Coordinates of C-alpha atoms in Angstrom, one line a residue:
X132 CA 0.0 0.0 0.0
X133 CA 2.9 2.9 0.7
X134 CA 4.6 2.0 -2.4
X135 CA 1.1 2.8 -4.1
X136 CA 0.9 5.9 -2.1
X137 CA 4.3 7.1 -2.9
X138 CA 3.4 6.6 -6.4
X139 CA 0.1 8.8 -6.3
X140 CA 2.1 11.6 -4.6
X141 CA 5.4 11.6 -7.4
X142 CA 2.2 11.5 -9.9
X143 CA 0.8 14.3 -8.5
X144 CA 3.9 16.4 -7.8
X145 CA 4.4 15.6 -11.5
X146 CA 1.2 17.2 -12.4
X147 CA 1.7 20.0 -10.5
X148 CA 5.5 21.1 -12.2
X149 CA 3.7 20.1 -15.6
X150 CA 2.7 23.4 -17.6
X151 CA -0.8 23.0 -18.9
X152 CA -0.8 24.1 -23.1
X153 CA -1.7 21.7 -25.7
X154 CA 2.0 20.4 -26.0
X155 CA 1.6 18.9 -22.2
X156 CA -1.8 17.9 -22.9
X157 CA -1.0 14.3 -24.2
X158 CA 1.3 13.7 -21.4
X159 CA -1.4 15.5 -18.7
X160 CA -3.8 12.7 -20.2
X161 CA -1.5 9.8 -19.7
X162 CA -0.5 11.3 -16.0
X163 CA -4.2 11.5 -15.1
X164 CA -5.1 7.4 -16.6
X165 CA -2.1 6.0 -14.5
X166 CA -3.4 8.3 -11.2
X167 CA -6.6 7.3 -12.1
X168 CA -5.6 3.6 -11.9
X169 CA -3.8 3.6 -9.0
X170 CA -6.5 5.2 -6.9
X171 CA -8.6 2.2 -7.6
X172 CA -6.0 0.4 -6.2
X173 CA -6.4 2.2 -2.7
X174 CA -10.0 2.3 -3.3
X175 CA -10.2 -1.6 -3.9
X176 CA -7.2 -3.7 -2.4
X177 CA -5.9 -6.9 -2.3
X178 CA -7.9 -9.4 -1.0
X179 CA -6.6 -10.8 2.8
X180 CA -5.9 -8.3 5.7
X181 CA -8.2 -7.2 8.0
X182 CA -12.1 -7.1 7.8
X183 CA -13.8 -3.8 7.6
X184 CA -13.8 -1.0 10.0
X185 CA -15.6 -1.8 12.9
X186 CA -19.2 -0.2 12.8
X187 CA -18.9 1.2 9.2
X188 CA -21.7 -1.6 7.4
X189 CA -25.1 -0.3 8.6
X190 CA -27.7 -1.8 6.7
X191 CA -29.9 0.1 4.2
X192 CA -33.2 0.9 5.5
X193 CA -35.6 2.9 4.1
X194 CA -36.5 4.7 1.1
X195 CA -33.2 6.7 1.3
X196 CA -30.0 7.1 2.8
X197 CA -28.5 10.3 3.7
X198 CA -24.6 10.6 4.8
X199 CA -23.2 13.4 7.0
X200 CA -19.8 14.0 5.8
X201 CA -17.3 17.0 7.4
X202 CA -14.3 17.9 9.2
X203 CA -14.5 17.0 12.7
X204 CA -16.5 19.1 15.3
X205 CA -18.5 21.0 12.5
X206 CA -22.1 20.3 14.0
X207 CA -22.6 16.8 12.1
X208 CA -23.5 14.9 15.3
X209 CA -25.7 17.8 16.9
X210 CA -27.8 18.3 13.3
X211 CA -28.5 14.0 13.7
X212 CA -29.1 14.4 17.3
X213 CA -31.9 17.3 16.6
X214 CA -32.9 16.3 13.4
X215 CA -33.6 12.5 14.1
X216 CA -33.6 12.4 18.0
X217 CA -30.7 9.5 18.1
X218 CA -27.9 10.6 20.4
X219 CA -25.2 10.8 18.7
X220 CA -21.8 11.8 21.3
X221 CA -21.2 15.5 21.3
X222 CA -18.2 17.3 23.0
X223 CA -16.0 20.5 21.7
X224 CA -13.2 18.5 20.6
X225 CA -12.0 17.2 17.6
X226 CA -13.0 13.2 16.7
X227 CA -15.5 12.4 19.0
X228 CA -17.8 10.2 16.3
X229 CA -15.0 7.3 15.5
X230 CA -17.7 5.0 13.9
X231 CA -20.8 5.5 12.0
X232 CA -24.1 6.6 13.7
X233 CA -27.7 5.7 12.3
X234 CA -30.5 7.4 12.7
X235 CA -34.0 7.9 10.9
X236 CA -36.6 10.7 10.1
X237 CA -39.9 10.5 8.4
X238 CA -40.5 13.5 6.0
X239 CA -43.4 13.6 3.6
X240 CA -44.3 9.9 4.5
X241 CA -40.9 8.7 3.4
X242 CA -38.5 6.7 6.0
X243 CA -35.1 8.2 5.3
X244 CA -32.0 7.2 6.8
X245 CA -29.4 9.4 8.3
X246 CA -25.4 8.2 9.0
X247 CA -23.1 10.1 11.2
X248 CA -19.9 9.2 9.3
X249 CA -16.7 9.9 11.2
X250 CA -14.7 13.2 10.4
X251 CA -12.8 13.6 7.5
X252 CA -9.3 14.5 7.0
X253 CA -7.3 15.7 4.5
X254 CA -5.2 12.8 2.7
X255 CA -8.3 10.2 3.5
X256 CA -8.2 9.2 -0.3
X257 CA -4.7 8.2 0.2
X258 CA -5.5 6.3 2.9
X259 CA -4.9 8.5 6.0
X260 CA -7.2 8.1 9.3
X261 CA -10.1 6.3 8.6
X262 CA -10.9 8.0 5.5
X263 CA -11.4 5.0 3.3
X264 CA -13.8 3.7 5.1
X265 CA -16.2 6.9 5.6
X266 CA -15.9 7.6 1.6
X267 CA -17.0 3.7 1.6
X268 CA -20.2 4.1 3.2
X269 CA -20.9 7.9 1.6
X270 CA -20.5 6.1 -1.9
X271 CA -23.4 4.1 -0.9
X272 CA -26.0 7.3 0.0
X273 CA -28.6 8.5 -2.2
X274 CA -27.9 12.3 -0.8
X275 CA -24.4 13.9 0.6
X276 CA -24.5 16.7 3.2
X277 CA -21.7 17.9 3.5
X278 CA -21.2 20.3 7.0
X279 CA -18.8 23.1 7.0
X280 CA -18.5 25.5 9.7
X281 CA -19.1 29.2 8.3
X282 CA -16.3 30.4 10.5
X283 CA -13.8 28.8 8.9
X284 CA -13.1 29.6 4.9
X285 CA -14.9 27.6 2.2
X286 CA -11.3 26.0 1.4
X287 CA -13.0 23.2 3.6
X288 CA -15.4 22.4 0.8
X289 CA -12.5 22.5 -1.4
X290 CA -10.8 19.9 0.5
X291 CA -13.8 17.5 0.8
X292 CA -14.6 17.9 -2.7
X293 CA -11.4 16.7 -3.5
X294 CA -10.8 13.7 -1.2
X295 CA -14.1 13.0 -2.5
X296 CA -13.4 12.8 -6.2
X297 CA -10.3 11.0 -5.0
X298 CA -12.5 7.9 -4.1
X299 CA -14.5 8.2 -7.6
X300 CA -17.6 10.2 -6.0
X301 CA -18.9 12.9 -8.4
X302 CA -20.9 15.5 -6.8
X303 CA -24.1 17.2 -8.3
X304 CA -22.7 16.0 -11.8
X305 CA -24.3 13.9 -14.3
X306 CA -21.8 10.7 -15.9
X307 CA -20.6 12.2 -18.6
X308 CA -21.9 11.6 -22.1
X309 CA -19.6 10.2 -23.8
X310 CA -19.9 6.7 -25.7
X311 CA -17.2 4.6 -25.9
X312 CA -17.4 0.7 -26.9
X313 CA -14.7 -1.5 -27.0
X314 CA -14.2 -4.0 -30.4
X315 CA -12.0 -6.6 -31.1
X316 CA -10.2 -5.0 -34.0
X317 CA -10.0 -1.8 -35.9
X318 CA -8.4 0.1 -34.0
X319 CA -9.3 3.3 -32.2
X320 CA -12.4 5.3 -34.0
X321 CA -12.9 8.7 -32.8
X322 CA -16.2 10.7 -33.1
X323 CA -17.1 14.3 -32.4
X324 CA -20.3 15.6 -32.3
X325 CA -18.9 19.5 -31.1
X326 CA -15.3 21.5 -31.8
X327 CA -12.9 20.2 -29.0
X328 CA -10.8 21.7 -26.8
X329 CA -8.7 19.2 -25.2
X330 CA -9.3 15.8 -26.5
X331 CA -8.1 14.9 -29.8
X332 CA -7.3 11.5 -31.4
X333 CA -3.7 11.2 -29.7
X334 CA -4.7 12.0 -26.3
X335 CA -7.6 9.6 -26.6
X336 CA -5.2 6.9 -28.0
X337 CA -2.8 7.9 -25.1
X338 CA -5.0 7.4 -22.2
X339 CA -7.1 4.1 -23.9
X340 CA -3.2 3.3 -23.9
X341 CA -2.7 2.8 -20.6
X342 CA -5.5 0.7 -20.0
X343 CA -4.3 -1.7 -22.9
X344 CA -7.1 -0.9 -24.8
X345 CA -6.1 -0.4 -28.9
X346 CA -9.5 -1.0 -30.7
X347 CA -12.6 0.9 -29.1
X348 CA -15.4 3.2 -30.3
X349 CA -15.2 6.7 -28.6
X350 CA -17.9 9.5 -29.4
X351 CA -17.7 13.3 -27.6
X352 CA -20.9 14.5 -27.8
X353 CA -19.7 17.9 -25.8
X354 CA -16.3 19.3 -25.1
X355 CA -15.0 16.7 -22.5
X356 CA -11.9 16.6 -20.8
X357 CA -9.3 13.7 -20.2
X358 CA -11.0 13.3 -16.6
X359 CA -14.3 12.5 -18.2
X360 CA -13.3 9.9 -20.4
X361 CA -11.1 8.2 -17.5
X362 CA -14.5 8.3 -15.6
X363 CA -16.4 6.3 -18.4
X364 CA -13.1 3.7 -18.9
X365 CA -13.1 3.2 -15.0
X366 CA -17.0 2.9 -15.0
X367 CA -16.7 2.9 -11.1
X368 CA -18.1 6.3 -10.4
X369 CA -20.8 7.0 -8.5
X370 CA -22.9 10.3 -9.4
X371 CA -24.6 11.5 -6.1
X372 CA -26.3 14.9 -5.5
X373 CA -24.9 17.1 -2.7
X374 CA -26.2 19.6 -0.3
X375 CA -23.5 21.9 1.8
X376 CA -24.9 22.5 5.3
X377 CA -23.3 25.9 6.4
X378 CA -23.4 25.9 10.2
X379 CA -23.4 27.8 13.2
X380 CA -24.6 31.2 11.3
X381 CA -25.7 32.3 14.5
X382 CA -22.0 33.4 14.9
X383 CA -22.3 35.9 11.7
X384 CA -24.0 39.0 10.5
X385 CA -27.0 39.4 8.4
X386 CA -24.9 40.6 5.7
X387 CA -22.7 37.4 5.6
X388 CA -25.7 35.0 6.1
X389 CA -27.5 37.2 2.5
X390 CA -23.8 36.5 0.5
X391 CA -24.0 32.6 1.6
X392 CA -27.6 32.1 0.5
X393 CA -26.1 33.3 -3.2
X394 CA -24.3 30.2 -3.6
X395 CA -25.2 27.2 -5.1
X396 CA -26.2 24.2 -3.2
X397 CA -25.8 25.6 0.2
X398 CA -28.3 25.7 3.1
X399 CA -27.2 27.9 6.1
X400 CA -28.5 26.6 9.4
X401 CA -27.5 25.9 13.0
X402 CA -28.0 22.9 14.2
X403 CA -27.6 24.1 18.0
X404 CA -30.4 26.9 18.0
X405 CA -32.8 24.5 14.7
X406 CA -32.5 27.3 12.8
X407 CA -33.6 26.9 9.3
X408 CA -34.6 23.5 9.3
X409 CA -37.7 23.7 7.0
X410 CA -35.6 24.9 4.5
X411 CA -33.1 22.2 4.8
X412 CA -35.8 19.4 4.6
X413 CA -37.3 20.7 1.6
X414 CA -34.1 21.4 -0.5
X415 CA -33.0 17.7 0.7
X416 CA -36.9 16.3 -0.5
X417 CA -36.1 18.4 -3.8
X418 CA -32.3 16.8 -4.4
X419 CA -33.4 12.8 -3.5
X420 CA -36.6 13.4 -6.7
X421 CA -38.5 10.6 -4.1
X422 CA -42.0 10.4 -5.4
X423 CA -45.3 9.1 -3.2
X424 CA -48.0 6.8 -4.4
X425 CA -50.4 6.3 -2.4
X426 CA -52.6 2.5 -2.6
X427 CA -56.5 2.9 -2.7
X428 CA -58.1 -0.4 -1.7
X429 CA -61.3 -1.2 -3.8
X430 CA -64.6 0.4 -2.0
X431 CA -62.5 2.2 0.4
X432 CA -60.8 5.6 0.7
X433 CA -57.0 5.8 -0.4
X434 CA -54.6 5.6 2.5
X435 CA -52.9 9.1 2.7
X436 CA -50.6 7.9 5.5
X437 CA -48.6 5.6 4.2
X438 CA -47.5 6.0 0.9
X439 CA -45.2 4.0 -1.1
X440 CA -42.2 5.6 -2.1
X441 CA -40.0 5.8 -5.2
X442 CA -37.9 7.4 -7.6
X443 CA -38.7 9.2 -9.7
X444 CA -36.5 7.8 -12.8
X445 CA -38.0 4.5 -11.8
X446 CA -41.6 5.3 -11.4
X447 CA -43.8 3.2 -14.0
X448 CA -46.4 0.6 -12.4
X449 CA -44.5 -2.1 -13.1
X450 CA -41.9 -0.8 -10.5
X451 CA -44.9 0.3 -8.3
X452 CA -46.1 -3.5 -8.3
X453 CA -42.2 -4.6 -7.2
X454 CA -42.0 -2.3 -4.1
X455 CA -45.7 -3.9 -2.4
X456 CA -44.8 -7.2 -3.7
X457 CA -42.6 -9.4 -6.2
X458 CA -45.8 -11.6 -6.6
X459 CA -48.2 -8.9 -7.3
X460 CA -47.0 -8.3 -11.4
X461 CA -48.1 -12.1 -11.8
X462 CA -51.4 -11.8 -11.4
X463 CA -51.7 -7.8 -12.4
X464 CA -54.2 -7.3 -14.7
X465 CA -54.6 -4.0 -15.0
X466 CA -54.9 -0.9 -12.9
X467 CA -56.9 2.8 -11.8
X468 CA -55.3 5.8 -11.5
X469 CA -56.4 8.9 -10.0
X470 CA -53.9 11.8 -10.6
X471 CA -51.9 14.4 -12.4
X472 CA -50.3 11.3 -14.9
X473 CA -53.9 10.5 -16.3
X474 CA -56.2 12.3 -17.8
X475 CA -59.5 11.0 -17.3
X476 CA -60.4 10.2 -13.0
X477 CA -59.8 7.1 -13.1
X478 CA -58.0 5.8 -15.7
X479 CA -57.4 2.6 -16.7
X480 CA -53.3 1.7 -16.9
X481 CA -51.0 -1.2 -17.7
X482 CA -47.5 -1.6 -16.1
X483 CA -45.9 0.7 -18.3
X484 CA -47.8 3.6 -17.4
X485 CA -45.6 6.4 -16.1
X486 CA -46.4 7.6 -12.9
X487 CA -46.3 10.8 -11.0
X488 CA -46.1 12.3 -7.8
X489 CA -49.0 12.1 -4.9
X490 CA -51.4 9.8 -7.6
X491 CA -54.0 7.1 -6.3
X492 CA -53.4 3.5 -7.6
X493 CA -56.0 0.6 -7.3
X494 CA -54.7 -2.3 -8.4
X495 CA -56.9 -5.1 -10.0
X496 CA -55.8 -8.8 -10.6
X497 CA -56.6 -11.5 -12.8
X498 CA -59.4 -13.6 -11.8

């Protein structure tokens, strides 16, 4: 593992002397493949060696799964403490949380689940602390808060941002679109669909290179960059929306709280005095696109209390049917919809039909 590391830091110092101008750019490319690969070696290791940290697999519950990620003693363990009422140990010094803490909230009929991760330090993607194995678990989440303290300077974000990326998370970014297919002969076939500013044939060739690939379909359909094509090669990415959870703003002026609301994906709260809560949980129902369905039993009144919960990219009947019950599709025969998807009330639907937020579903089966 420290020869790895030592590695990833020459690699990077490399980086850092190289000038960036489009006579670097091929060797920038090949510099970023081989960092890239190395990381997964950190991310993934050998087999044999230790089990996982101690209290770091919580099961999934749920219909989501929220992880708190920060620098230690930023507020993370007071905002699950208020928020979901578990206790999770709070003092005024550094590292208090050394494992992960679970808790739960129910918002909008929806059961989501909330993990205390341990603080994060800088160097965690290399392997430093227990950084591994907090980016672990956050790679698993549906939503990432991430809590800064507004006292100190938003170079914290900067930092988590990057340990992040270190570990292949991508944060309020879509996987890039990019197609690439690899063939057994031919060679390398490059398409672009726009003018490009850093990727041309060579560089591609350079970094498919490196992972020993020399016949493969790649089409740009925008102006991507050698980072986004080693994203689609590794295919080990995980895309997750973010939410930055400025605390303590009890400790600054109105002015500074009206510059912080300006930027993008922030919330400012404090978690001591549950300040600005409401508009916390909305912006995190807005950024997990959950959608309710609620069930109506035939003859009664639909139940309003306990909905079924989805996602919305996965939100046809078909997928409705799978959440009650595997066995349910079987014997489907058709159903009635009540709601903003249809437009007569009812409507009858088959298991394709597209759903949408808040609609009734009875579901009738074959006789």
């Amino acid at each position: 593992m420290s020869g790895v590391l030592e590695r990833i830091a020459a690699i990077e110092a490399e980086m850092a002397r190289t000038q960036r101008n489009k006579a670097t750019a091929q060797h920038l490319g090949l510099l970023k493949a081989r960092l890239a690969k190395l990381r997964r070696e950190v991310l993934t290791p050998k087999s044999g060696g230790g089990g996982p940290g101690e209290g770091f697999d919580v099961a999934k519950t749920g219909d989501a799964r929220i992880g708190f990620v920060g620098f230690p003693s930023v507020g993370k363990s007071t905002l699950l403490t208020t928020l979901a009422g578990v206790y999770s140990e709070v003092a005024a010094y550094e590292f208090t949380t050394l494992t992960t803490v679970p808790g739960c909230i129910r918002y909008k009929g929806a059961k989501i689940q909330l993990l205390d991760l341990p603080g994060i330090i800088e160097g965690a993607k290399d392997g430093k602390g227990r950084g591994r194995q907090v980016i672990a678990v956050a790679r698993t989440c549906s939503l990432i808060f991430i809590v800064l303290d507004v006292l100190k300077p938003l170079q914290h974000k900067k930092i988590i941002q990057r340990e992040l990326e270190g570990f292949g998370i991508r944060l309020n970014k879509q996987p890039p679109n990019i197609g690439f297919r690899r063939k057994e002969k031919g060679g390398v076939n490059l398409q672009t669909l726009v003018p490009q500013s850093e990727l041309d044939l060579d560089i591609v060739k350079t970094i498919l290179s490196e992972y020993r690939i020399h016949n493969a379909d790649v089409t740009l359909r925008y102006d991507a960059t050698a980072d986004d094509l080693i994203d689609i090669i590794e295919g080990n990415r995980a895309y997750i929306p973010c939410i930055y959870l400025l605390n303590k703003i009890d400790q600054i002026s109105i002015e500074e709280l009206d510059v912080i609301y300006k930027i993008p994906h922030c919330v400012p709260i404090s978690a001591h005095h549950k300040w600005n809560f409401d508009d916390l949980l909305e912006k995190m129902w807005q950024y997990l696109k959950l959608m309710r369905i609620y069930t109506k039993p035939k003859g009664q009144l639909p139940d309003y209390n306990a909905p079924v919960v989805l996602q919305s990219d996965r939100c046809t009947m078909e997928e409705f049917c799978n959440k009650l019950h595997r066995t349910i599709l079987k014997e489907f025969k058709y159903a009635l919809v009540w709601g903003s998807s249809v437009k007569h009330q009812p409507q009858k639907v088959g298991k394709d039909h597209v759903l949408n937020d808040e609609d009734v579903v009875q579901i009738v089966k074959k006789v």
